[in-house]
Tab-separated table of C-alpha atoms in Angstrom:
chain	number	residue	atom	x	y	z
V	3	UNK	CA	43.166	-0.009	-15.767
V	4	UNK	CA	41.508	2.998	-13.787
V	5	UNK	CA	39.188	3.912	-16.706
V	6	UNK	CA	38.295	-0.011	-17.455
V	7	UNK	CA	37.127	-0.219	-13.927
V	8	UNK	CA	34.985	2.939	-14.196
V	9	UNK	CA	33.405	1.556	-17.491
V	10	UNK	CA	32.838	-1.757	-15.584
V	11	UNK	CA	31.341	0.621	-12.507
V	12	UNK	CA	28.832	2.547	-15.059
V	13	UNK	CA	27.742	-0.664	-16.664
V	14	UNK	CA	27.175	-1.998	-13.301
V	15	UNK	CA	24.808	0.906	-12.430
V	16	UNK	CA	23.266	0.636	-15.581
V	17	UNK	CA	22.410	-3.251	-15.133
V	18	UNK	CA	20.901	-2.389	-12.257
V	19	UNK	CA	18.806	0.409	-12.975
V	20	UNK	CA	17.494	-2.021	-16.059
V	21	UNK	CA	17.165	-4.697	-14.255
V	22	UNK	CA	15.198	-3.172	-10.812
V	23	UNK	CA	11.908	-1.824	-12.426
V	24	UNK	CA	11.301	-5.677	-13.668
V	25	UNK	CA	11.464	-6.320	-9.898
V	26	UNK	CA	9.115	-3.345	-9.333
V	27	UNK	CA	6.658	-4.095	-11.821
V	28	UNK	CA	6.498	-7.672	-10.107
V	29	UNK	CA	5.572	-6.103	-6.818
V	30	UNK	CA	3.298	-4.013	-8.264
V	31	UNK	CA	0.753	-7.234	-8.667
V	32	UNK	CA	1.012	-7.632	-5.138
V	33	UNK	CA	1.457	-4.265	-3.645
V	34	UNK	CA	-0.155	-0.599	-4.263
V	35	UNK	CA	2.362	1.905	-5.187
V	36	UNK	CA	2.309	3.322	-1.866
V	37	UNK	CA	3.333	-0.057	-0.914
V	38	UNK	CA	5.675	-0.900	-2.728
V	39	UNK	CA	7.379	2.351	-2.231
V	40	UNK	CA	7.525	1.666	1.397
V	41	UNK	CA	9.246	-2.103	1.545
V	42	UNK	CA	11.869	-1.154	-0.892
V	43	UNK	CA	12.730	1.645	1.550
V	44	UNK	CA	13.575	-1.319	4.296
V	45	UNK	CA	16.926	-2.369	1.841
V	46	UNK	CA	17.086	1.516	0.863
V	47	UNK	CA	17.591	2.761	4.649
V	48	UNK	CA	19.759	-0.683	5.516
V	49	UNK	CA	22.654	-0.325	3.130
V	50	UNK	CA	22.223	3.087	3.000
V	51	UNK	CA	23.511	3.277	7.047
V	52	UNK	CA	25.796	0.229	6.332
V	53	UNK	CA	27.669	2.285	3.536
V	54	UNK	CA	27.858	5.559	5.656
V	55	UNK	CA	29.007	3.555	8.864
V	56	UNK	CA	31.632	1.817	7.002
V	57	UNK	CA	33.158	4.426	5.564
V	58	UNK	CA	32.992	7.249	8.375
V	59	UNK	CA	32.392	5.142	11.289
V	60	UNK	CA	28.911	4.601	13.278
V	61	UNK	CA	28.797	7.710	14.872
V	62	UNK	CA	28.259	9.178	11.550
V	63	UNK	CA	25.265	8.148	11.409
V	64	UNK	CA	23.906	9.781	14.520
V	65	UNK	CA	25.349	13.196	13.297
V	66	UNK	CA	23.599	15.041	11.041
V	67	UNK	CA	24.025	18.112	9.105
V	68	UNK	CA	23.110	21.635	10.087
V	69	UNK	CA	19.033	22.322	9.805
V	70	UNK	CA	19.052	23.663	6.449
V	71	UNK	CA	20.971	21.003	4.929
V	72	UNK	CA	19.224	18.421	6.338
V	73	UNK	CA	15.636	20.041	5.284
V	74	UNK	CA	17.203	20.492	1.890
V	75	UNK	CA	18.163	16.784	1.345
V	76	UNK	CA	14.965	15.518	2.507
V	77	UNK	CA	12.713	17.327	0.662
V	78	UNK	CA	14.363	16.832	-2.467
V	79	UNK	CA	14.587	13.204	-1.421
V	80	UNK	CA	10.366	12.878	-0.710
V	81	UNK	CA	9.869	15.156	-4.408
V	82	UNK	CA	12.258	12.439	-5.729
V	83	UNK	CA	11.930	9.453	-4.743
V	84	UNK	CA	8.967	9.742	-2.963
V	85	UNK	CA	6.643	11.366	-5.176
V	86	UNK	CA	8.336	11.231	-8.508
V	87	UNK	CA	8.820	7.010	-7.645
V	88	UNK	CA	4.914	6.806	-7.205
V	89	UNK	CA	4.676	8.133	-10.320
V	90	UNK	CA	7.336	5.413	-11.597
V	91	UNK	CA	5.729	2.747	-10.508
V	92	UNK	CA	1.820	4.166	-11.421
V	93	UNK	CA	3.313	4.037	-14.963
V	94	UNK	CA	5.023	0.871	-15.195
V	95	UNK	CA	1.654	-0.534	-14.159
V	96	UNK	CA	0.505	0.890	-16.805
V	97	UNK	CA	2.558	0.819	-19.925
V	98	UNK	CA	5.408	-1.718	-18.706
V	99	UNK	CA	8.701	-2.135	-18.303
V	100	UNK	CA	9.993	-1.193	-22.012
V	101	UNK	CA	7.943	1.963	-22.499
V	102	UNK	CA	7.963	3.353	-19.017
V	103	UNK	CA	11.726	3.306	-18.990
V	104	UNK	CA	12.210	5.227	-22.695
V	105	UNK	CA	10.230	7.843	-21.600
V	106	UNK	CA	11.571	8.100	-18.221
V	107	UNK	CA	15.100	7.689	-19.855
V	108	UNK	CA	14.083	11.079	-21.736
V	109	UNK	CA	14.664	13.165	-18.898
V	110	UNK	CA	17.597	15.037	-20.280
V	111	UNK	CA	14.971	16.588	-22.295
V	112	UNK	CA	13.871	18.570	-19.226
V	113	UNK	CA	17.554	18.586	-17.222
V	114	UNK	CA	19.436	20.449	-19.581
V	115	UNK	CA	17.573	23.592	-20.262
V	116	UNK	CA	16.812	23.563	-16.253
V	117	UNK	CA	20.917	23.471	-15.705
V	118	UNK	CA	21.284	26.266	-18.017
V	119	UNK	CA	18.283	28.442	-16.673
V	120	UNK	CA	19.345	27.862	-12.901
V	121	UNK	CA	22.594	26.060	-12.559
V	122	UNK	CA	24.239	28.316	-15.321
V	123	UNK	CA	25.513	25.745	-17.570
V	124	UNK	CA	25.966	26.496	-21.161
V	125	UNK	CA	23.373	25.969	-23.823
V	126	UNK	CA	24.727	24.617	-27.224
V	127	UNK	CA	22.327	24.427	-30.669
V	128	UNK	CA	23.437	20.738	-31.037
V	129	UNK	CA	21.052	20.525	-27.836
V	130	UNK	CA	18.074	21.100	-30.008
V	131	UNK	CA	18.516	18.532	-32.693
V	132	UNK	CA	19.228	16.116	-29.580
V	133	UNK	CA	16.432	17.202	-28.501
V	134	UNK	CA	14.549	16.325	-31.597
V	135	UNK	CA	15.866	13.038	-31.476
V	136	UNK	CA	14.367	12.675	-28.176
V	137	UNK	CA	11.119	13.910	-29.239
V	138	UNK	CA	10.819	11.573	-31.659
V	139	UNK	CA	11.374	8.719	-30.316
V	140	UNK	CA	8.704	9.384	-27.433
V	141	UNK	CA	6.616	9.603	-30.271
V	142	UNK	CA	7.570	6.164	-31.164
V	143	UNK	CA	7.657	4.717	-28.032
V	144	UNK	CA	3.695	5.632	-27.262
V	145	UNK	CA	1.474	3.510	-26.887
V	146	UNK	CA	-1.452	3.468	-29.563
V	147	UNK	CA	-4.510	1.359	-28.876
V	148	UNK	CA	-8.029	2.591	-28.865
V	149	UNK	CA	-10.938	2.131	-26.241
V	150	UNK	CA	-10.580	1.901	-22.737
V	151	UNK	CA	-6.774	1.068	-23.157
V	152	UNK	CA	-6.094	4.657	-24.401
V	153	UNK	CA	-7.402	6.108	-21.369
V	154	UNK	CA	-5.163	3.817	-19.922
V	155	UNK	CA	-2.086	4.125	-21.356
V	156	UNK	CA	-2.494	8.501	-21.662
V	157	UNK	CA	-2.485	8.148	-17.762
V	158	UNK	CA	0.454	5.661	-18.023
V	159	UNK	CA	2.292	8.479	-20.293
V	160	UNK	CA	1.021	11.213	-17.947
V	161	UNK	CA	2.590	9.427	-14.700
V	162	UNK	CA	6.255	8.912	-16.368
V	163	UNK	CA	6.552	12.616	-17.958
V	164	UNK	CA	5.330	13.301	-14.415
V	165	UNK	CA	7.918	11.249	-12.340
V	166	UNK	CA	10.603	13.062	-15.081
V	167	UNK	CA	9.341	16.554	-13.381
V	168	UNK	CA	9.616	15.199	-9.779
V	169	UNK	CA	13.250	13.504	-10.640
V	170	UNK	CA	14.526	16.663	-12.275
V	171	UNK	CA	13.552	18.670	-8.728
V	172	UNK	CA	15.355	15.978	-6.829
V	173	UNK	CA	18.261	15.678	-9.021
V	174	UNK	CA	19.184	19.743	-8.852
V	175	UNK	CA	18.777	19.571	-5.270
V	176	UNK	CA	20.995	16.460	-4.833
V	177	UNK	CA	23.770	18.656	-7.474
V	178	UNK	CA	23.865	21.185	-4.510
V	179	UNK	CA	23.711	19.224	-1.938
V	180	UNK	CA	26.903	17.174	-3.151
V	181	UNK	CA	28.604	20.441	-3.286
V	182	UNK	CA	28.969	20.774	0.236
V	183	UNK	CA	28.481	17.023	1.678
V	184	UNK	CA	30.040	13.668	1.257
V	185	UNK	CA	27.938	11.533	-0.572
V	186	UNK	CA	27.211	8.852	1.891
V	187	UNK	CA	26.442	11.204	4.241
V	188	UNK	CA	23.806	12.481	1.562
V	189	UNK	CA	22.346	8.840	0.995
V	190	UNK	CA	22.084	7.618	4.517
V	191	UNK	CA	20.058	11.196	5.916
V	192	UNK	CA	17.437	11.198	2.057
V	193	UNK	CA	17.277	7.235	3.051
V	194	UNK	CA	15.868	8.002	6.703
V	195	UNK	CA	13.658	10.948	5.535
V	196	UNK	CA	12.569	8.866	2.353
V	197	UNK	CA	11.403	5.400	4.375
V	198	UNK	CA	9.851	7.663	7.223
V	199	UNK	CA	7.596	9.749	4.531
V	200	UNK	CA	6.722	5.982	2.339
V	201	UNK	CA	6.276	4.591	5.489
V	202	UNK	CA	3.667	7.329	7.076
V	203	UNK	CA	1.655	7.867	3.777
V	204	UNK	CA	1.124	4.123	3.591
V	205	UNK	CA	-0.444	3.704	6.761
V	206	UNK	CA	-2.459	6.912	6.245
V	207	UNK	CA	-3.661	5.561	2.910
V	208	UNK	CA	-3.937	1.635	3.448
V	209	UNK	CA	-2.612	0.717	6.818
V	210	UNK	CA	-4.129	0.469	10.493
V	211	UNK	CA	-4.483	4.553	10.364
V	212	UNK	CA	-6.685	4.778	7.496
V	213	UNK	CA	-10.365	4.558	7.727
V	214	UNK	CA	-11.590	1.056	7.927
V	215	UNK	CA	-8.498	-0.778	7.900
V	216	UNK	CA	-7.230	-2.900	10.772
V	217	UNK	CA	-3.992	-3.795	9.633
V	218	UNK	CA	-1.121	-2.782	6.570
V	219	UNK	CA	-3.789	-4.333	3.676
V	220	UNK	CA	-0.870	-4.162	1.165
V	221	UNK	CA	1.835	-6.623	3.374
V	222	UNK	CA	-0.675	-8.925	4.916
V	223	UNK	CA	-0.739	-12.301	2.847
V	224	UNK	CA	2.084	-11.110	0.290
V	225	UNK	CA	4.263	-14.197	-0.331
V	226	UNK	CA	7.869	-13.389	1.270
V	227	UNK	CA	9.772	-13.359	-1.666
V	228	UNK	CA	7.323	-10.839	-3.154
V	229	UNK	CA	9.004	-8.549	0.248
V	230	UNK	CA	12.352	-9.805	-0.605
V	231	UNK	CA	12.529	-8.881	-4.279
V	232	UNK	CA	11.522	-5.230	-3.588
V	233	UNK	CA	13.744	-5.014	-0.512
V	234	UNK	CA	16.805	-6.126	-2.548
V	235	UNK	CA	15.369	-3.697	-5.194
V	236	UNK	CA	15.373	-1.212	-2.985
V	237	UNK	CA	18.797	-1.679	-2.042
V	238	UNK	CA	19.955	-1.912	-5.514
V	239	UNK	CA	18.281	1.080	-7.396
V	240	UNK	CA	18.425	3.319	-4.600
V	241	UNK	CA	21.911	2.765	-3.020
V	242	UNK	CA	24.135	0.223	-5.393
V	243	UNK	CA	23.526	1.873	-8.167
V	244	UNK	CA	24.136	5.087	-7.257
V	245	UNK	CA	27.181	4.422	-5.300
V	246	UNK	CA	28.531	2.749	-8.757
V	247	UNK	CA	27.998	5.094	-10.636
V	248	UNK	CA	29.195	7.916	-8.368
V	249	UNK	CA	32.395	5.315	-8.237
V	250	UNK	CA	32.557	5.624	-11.727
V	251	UNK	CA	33.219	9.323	-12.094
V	252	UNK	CA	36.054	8.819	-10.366
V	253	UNK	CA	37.716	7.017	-12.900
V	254	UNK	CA	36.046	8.120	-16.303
V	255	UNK	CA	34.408	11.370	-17.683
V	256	UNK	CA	30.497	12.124	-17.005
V	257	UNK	CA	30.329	12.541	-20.499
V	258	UNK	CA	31.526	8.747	-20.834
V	259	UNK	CA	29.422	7.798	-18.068
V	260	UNK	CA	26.138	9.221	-18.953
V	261	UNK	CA	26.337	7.843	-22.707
V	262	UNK	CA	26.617	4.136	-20.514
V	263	UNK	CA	23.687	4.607	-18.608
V	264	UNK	CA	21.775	5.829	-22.079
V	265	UNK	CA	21.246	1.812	-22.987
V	266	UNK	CA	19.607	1.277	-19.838
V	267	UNK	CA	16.108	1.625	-22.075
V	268	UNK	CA	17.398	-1.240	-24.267
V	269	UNK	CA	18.762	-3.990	-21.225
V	270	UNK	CA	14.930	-2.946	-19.714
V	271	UNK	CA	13.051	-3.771	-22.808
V	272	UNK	CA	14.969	-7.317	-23.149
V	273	UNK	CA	14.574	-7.773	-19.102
V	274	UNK	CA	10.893	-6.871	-19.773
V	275	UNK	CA	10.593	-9.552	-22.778
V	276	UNK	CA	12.482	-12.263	-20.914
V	277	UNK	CA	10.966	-11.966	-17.940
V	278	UNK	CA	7.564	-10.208	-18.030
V	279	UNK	CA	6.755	-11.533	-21.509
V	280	UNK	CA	6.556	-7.947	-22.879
V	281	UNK	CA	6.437	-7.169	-26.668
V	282	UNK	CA	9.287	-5.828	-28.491
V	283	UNK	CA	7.941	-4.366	-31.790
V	284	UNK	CA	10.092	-2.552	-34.428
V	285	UNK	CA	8.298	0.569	-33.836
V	286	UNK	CA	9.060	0.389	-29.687
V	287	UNK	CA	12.743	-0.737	-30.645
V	288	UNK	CA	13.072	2.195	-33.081
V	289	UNK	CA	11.933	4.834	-30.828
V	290	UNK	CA	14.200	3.449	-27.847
V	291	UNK	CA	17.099	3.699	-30.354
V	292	UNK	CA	16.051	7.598	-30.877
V	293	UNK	CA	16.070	8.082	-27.236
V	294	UNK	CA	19.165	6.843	-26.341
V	295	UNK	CA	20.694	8.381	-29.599
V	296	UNK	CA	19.282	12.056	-28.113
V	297	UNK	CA	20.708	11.296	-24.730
V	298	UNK	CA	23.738	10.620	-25.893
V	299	UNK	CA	23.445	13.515	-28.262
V	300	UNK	CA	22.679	15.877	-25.183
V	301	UNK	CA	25.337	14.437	-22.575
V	302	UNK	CA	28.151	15.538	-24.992
């Protein structure tokens, strides 16, 4: 029953993480990236507190860690999901839904040799044919047309493989963090640091702060369930889904877990098609299919 409920839990985060950049790609017609990064931090930072306060009481959340920590889990929380996330949502903007998450999903292409350089895990020679695998399949996934789209979809490509470097610096520095704190305490301090960094650089860039502007340009005249979807995706990608699939390793192996979240590329290419009208050609479907295969490949 225990491991059931953690495959239930990993599928759950998987969904989610599928289903979310459909929502983001959505605000993206309405909001700039810097936008959109901000609002989602409003359902980041509220269910963020609600999870740390309900587990370890409210006063939690007016006690944080010592200086270091707390400098620690905010700056790998702005390189994360902060930077790297701009980069996310330059590229779905870009290339869509189906293409931005395989290459995303291809991350484990930079994360292992990292964790064996600095975080002294070992380094097997399966890793290279998984790595292959992966390889190909981004050579699938790419986009191919010619003329001004190229240009296009070469930045597209350049954002994701860029948001994988940003991810991979936030991900090692969430590993040590979790070492040492609980994880809601973790979520709830990144979540304030996170929304107050989104928050500042959009004003800066587009708000009553930057030159010429009288008022935040991106939220003015958005339609409210434009600012609902990416609040509640927000909420999900950023706290839901993590705290699933943290609930998940609990009751199942990381091994088991990882190879889960490895379909997330396929649910976000049939979210994408369904609801975004996206093409799903045999030569995108084939190199999905070599991404998640190399994933999977890599996580054992």
């Amino acid at each position: 029953m225990q491991e059931f409920l953690g495959w239930i839990l990993a599928l759950g985060a998987t969904v989610i993480w599928a289903f979310t950049p459909v929502l983001y790609r959505r605000s993206g017609e309405h909001f700039s990236v810097w936008g959109t990064g901000a609002v989602r931090c409003i359902g980041y930072l509220a269910t963020a507190g609600f999870y740390l306060a309900m587990t370890e009481g409210a006063r939690a959340l007016l006690a944080p860690p010592s200086g270091e920590q707390l400098f620690a889990i905010i700056a790998g929380g702005v390189v994360w999901l902060v930077v790297g996330d701009a980069f996310f949502f330059a590229a779905l903007n870009r290339l869509g839904v189906a293409v931005t998450s395989a290459v995303t999903s291809a991350y484990p292409l930079l994360a292992v040799p990292v964790s064996c350089l600095f975080l002294g895990e070992s380094f097997h020679l399966s890793l290279l044919f998984a790595a292959a695998l992966i390889g190909g399949g981004l050579y699938l996934v790419a986009p191919r047309e010619d003329g001004t789209e190229a240009l296009r979809n070469r930045t597209g490509m350049f954002f994701a493989f860029a948001a994988m470097v940003c991810w991979l610096a936030g991900l090692v520095s969430c590993k040590v963090s979790a070492n040492v704190l609980p994880v809601a305490e973790i979520e709830w301090w990144r979540a304030l640091g996170v929304a107050g960094v989104s928050w500042l650089v959009f004003l800066l860039r587009e708000g009553r702060f930057g030159a010429g502007c009288a008022a935040p340009s991106g939220l003015r005249g958005a339609p409210a369930s434009v600012v609902l979807w990416t609040v509640a995706a927000g909420a999900l990608s950023l706290t839901v889904g993590n705290l699933l699939f943290t609930g998940s390793l609990t009751a199942i192996s990381a091994v088991v877990a990882t190879n889960i979240v490895s379909i997330r590329p396929f649910l976000s290419a049939l979210f994408g098609a369904l609801l975004l009208r996206e093409r799903l050609t045999p030569r995108l479907l084939g190199g999905i299919g070599l991404v998640v295969s190399g994933v999977a490949a890599m996580s054992f």
